[in-house]
Short mmCIF file of C-alpha atoms and ligand atoms in Angstrom, two decimals:
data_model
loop_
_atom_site.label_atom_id
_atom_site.label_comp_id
_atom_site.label_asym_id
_atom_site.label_seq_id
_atom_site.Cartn_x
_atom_site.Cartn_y
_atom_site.Cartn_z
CA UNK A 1 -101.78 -55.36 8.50
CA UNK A 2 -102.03 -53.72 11.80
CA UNK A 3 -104.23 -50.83 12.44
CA UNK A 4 -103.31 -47.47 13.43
CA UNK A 5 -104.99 -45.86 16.75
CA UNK A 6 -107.74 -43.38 17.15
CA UNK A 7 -106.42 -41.23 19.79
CA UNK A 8 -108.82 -38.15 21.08
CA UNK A 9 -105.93 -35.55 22.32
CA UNK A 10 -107.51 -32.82 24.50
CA UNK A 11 -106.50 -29.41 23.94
CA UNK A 12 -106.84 -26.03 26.67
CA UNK A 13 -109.52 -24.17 26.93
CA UNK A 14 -107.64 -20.66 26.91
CA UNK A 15 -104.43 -21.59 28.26
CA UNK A 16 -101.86 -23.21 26.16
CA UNK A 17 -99.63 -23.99 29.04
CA UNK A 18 -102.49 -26.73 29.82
CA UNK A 19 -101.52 -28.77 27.43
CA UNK A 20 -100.12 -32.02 28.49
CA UNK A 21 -96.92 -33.78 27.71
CA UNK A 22 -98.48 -37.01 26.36
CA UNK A 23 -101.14 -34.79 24.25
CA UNK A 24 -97.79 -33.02 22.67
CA UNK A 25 -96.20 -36.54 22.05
CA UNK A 26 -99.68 -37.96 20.94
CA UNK A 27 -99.92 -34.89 18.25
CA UNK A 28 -96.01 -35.64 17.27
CA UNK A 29 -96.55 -39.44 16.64
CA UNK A 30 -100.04 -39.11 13.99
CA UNK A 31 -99.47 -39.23 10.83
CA UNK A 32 -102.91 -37.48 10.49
CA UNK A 33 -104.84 -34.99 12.79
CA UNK A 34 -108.44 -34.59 12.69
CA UNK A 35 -109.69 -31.42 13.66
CA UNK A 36 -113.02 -28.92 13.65
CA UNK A 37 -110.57 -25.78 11.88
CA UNK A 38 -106.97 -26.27 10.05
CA UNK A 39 -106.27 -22.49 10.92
CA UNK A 40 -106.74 -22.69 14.40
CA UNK A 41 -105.34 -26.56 15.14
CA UNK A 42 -102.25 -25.45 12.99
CA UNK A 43 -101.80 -22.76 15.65
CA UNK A 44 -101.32 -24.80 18.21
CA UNK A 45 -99.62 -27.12 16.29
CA UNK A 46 -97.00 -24.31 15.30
CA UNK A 47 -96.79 -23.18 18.99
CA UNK A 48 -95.33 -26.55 19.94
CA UNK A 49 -93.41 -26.90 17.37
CA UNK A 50 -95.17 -29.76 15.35
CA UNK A 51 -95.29 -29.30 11.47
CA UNK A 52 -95.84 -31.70 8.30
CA UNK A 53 -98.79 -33.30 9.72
CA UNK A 54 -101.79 -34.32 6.80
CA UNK A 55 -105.21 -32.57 8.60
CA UNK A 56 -108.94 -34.02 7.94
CA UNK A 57 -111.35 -31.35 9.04
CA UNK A 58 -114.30 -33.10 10.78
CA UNK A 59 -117.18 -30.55 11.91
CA UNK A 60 -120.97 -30.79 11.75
CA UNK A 61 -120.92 -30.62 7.62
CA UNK A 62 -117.94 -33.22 7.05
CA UNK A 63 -118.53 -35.51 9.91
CA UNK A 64 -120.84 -37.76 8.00
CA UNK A 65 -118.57 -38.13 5.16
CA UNK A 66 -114.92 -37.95 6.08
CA UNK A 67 -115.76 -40.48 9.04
CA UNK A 68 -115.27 -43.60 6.07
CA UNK A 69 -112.32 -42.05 4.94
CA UNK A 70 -110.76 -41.79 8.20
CA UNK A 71 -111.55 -45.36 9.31
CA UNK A 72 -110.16 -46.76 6.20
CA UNK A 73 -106.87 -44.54 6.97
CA UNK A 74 -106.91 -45.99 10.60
CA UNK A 75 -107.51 -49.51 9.34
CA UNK A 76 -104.65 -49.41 6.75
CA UNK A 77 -101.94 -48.67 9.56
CA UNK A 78 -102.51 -44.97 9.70
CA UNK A 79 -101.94 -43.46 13.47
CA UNK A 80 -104.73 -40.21 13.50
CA UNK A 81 -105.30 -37.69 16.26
CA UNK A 82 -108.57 -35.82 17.17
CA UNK A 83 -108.72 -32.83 18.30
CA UNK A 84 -111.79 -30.03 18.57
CA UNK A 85 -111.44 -26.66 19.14
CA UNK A 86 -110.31 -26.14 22.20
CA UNK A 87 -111.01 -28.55 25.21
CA UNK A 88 -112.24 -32.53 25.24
CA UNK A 89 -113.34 -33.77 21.46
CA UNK A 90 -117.17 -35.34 21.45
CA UNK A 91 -117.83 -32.67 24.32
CA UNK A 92 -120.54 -30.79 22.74
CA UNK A 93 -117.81 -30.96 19.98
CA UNK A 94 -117.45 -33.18 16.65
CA UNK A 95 -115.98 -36.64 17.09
CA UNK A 96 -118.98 -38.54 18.68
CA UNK A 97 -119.69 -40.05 15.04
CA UNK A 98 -115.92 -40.96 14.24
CA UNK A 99 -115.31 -42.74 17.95
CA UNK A 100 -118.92 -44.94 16.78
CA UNK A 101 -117.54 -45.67 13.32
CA UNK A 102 -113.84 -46.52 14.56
CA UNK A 103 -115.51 -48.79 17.48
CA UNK A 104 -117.69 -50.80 14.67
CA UNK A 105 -114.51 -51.31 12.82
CA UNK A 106 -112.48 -52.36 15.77
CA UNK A 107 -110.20 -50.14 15.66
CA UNK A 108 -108.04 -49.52 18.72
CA UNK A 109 -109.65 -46.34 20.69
CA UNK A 110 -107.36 -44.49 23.35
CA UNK A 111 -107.31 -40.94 24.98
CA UNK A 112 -104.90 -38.31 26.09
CA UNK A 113 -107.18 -36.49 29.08
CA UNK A 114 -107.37 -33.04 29.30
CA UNK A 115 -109.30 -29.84 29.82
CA UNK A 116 -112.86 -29.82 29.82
CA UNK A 117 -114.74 -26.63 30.43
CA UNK A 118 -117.19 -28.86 31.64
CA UNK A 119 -115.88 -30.53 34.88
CA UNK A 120 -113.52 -27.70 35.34
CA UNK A 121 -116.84 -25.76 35.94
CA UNK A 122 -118.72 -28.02 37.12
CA UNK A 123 -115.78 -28.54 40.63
CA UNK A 124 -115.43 -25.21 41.13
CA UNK A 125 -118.93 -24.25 40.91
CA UNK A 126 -119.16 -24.88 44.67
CA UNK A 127 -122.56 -26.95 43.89
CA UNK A 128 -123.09 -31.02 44.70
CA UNK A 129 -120.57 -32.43 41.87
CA UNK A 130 -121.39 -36.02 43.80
CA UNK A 131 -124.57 -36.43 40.76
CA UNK A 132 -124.68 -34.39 37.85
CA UNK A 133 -126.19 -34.25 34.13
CA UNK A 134 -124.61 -32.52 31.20
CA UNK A 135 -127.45 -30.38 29.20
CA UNK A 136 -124.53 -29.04 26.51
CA UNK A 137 -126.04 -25.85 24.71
CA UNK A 138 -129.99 -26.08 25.19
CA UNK A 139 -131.82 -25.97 21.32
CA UNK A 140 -132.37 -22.25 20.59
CA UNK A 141 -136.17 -21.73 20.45
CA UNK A 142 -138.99 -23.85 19.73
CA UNK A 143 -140.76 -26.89 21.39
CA UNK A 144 -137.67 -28.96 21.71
CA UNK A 145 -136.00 -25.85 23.82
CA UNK A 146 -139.04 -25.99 26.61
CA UNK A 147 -139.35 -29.63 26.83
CA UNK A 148 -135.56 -29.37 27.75
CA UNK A 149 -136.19 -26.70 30.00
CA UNK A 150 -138.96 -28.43 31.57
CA UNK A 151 -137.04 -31.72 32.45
CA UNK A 152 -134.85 -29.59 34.32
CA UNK A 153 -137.41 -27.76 36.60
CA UNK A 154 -137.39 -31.12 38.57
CA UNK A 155 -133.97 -32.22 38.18
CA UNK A 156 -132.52 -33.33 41.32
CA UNK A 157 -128.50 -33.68 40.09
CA UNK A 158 -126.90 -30.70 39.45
CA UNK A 159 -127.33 -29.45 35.60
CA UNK A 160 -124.68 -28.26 33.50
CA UNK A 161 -124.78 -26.12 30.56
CA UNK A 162 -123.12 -24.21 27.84
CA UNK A 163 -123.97 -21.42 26.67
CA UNK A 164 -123.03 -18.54 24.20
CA UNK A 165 -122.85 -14.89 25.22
CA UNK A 166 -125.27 -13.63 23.25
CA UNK A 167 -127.89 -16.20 24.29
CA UNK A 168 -127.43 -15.97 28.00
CA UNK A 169 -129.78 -13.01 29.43
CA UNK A 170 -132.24 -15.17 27.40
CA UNK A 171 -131.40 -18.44 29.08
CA UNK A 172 -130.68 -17.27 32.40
CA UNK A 173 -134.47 -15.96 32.02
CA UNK A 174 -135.97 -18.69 31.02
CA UNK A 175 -134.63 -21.03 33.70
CA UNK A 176 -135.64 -18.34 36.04
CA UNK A 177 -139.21 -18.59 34.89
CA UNK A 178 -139.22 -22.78 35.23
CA UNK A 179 -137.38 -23.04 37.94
CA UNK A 180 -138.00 -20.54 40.13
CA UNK A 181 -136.52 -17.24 41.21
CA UNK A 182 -134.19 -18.48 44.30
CA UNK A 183 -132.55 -21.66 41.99
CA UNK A 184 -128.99 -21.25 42.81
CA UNK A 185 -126.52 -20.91 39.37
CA UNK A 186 -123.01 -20.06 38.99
CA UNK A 187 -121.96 -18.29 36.03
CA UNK A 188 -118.22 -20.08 34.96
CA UNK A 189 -116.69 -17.47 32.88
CA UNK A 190 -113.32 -17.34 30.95
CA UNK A 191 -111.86 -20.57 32.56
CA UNK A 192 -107.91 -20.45 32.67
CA UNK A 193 -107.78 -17.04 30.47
CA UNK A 194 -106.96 -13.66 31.94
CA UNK A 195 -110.46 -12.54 32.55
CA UNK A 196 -111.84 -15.98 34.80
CA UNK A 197 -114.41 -15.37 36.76
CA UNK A 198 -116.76 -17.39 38.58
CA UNK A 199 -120.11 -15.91 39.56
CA UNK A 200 -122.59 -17.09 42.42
CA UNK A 201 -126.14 -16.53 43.22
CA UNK A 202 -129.80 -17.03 42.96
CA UNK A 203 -131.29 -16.95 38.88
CA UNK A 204 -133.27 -14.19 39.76
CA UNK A 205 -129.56 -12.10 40.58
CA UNK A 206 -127.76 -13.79 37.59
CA UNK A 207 -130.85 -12.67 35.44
CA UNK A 208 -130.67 -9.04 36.54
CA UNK A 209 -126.34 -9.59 36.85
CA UNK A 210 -126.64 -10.62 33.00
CA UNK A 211 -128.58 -7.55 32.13
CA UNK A 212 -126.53 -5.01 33.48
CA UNK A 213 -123.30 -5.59 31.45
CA UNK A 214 -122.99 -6.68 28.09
CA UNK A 215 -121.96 -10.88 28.65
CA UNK A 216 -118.56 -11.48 27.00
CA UNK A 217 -116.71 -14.48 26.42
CA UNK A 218 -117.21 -18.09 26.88
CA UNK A 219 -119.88 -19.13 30.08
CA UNK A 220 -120.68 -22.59 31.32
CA UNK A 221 -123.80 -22.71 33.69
CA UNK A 222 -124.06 -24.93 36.72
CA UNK A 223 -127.41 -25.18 37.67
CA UNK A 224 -128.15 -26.51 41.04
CA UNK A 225 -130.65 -29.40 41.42
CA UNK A 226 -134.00 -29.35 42.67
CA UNK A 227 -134.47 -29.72 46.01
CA UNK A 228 -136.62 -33.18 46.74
CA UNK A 229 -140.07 -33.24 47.19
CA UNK A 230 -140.84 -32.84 50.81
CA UNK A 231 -142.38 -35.83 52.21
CA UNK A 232 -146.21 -35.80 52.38
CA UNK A 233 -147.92 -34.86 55.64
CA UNK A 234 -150.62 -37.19 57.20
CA UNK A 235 -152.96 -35.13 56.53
CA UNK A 236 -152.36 -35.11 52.69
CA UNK A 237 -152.50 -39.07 53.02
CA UNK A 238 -155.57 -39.48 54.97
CA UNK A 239 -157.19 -37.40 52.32
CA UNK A 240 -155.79 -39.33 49.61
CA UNK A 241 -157.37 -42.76 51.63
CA UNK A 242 -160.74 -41.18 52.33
CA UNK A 243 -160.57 -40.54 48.33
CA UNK A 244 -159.46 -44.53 47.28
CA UNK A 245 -162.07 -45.52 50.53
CA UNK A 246 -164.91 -43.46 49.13
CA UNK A 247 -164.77 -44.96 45.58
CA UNK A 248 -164.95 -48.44 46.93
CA UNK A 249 -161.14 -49.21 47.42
CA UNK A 250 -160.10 -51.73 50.61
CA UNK A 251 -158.21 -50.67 53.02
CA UNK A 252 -155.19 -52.17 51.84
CA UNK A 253 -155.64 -51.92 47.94
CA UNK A 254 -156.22 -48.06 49.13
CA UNK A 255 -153.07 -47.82 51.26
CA UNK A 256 -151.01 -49.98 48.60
CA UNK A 257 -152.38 -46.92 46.04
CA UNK A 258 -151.66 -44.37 48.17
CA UNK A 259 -148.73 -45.21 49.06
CA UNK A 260 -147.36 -45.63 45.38
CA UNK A 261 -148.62 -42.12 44.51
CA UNK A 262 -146.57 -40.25 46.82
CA UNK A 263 -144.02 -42.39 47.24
CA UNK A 264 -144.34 -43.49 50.98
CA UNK A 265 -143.60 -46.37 53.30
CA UNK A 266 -146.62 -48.80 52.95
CA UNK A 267 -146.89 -49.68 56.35
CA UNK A 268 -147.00 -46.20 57.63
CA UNK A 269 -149.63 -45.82 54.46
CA UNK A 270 -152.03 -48.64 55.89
CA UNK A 271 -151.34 -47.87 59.85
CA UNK A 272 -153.18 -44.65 58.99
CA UNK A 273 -155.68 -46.28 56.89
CA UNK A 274 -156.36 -48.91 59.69
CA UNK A 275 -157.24 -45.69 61.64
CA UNK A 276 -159.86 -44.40 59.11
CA UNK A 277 -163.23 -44.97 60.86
N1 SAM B 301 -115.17 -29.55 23.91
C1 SAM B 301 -115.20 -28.40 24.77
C2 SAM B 301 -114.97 -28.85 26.22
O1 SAM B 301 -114.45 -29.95 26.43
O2 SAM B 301 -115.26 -28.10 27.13
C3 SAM B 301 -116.47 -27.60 24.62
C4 SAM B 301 -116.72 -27.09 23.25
S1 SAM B 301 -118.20 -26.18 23.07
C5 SAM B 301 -118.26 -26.00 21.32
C6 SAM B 301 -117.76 -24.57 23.53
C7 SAM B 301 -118.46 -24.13 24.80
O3 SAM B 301 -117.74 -24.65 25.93
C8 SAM B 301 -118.48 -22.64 25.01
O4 SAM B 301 -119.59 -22.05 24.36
C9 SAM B 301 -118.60 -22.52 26.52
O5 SAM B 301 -119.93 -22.76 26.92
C10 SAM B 301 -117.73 -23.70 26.96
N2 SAM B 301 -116.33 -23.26 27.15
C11 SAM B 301 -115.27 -23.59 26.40
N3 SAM B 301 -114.15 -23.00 26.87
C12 SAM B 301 -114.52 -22.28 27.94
C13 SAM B 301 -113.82 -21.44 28.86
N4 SAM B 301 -112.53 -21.23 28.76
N5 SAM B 301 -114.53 -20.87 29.86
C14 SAM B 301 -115.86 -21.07 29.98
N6 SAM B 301 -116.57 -21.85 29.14
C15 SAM B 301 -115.91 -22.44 28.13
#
């Protein structure tokens, strides 16, 4: 028997116009759609005009468990469409376990592309799209929230989150605090809905912008990297030789050292330790 297709249909982010031709046709042809909410997929499903289709909710509870019952679906001929919410499924979205358990089965994977709030953000953000990382929403509090916030403090690609409205005065400080008051972060709010705005400045101005109106609606963050380390001075090297020379170090062991630690060219490294009387 042939098995049906996985396919992961995205859905808009606000407007429904944004859905595409081949997601409407990909919704048509399943004969079951997976989704996060039956009220809200059968919504859109009713605004184009698609009814009679069997729905599997998969969210954080079911995941686990309806992920066997979809795969056996899928490998007895069944065609099944994923959707989340709104926007790209697996994007900080259920779905990531299903795609896993379909691939180990061998079932046939494809995609209908789509919105994502995530690189529709992230390109009109105005910041380096060339490398970037994808945080998703930080953990709330706790240990596991700093050490996230503390990888990004260095971070040299530009950093994207998401973020609730409720939670953002509180993030927006907290980056402020690790990475520094003149960080550069646009605010992407309300992509493709009425109220879209995109908001530009330092973290110290979206802290204080955050503050002074109640944040509504939906808000990715674009955080912009960390500038690189400037490049140490000679001075700073020379210091760092007299240090290696004084605990008994060659000169070239010392330079080779040296020139690990700060990351510079080993021959200017030694040149200056050749100078060292
Ligand atoms: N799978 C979705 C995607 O592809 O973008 C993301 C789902 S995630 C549960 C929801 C978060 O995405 C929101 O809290 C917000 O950070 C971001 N988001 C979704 N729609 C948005 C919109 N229209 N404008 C701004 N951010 C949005």
């Amino acid at each position: 028997m042939t098995s049906g297709t996985l396919t992961l249909v995205a859905t808009p982010i606000g407007n429904l116009s944004d859905i595409s031709p081949r997601a409407i046709e990909a919704l048509q042809a399943a004969d079951v759609v997976c989704c996060e909410d039956t009220r809200r997929t059968g919504m859109l499903l009713q605004h184009l005009g698609i009814s009679g289709k069997k729905y599997i909710v998969i969210n954080e509870h079911t995941e686990f468990d309806a992920c066997d019952d979809v795969v056996g679906k899928l490998l007895s001929g069944t065609e099944v469409a994923l959707v989340s919410d709104a926007g790209t499924p697996g994007i900080s979205d259920p779905g990531e376990r299903l795609v896993k358990a379909a691939v180990l089965a061998g079932i046939t994977i494809s995609s209908i592309p789509g919105p994502s709030a995530l690189t529709m953000a992230l390109v009109m953000s105005g910041l380096s799209t060339s490398r970037f990382v994808f945080e998703g929403f930080l953990p709330r509090s706790g240990g596991e929230r700093s050490d996230r916030i503390a990888q990004l403090v260095d971070e040299q690609r530009t950093v994207v989150l998401y973020e609730a409205p409720h939670r953002l005065e509180r993030t927006l400080a907290d980056l402020e605090v690790a990475c520094g008051s003149l960080r550069r972060i646009v605010l992407a709010r309300e992509l493709t809905k009425m109220h879209e705005e995109m908001w530009r400045g330092t973290l110290h101005d979206a802290h204080k912008h955050s503050k002074s109106e109640e944040p509504r609606g939906e808000y990715v963050l674009i955080l912009e990297g960390a500038k690189p380390p400037a490049p140490p001075t000679d001075d700073e090297l020379n210091q760092a030789l007299r240090d290696e020379l004084n605990s008994g170090a060659s000169k070239k062991d010392a330079a080779a050292r040296v020139a690990a630690k700060f990351g510079a060219p080993k021959r200017r490294v030694y040149e200056l330790a050749l100078m060292i009387k």
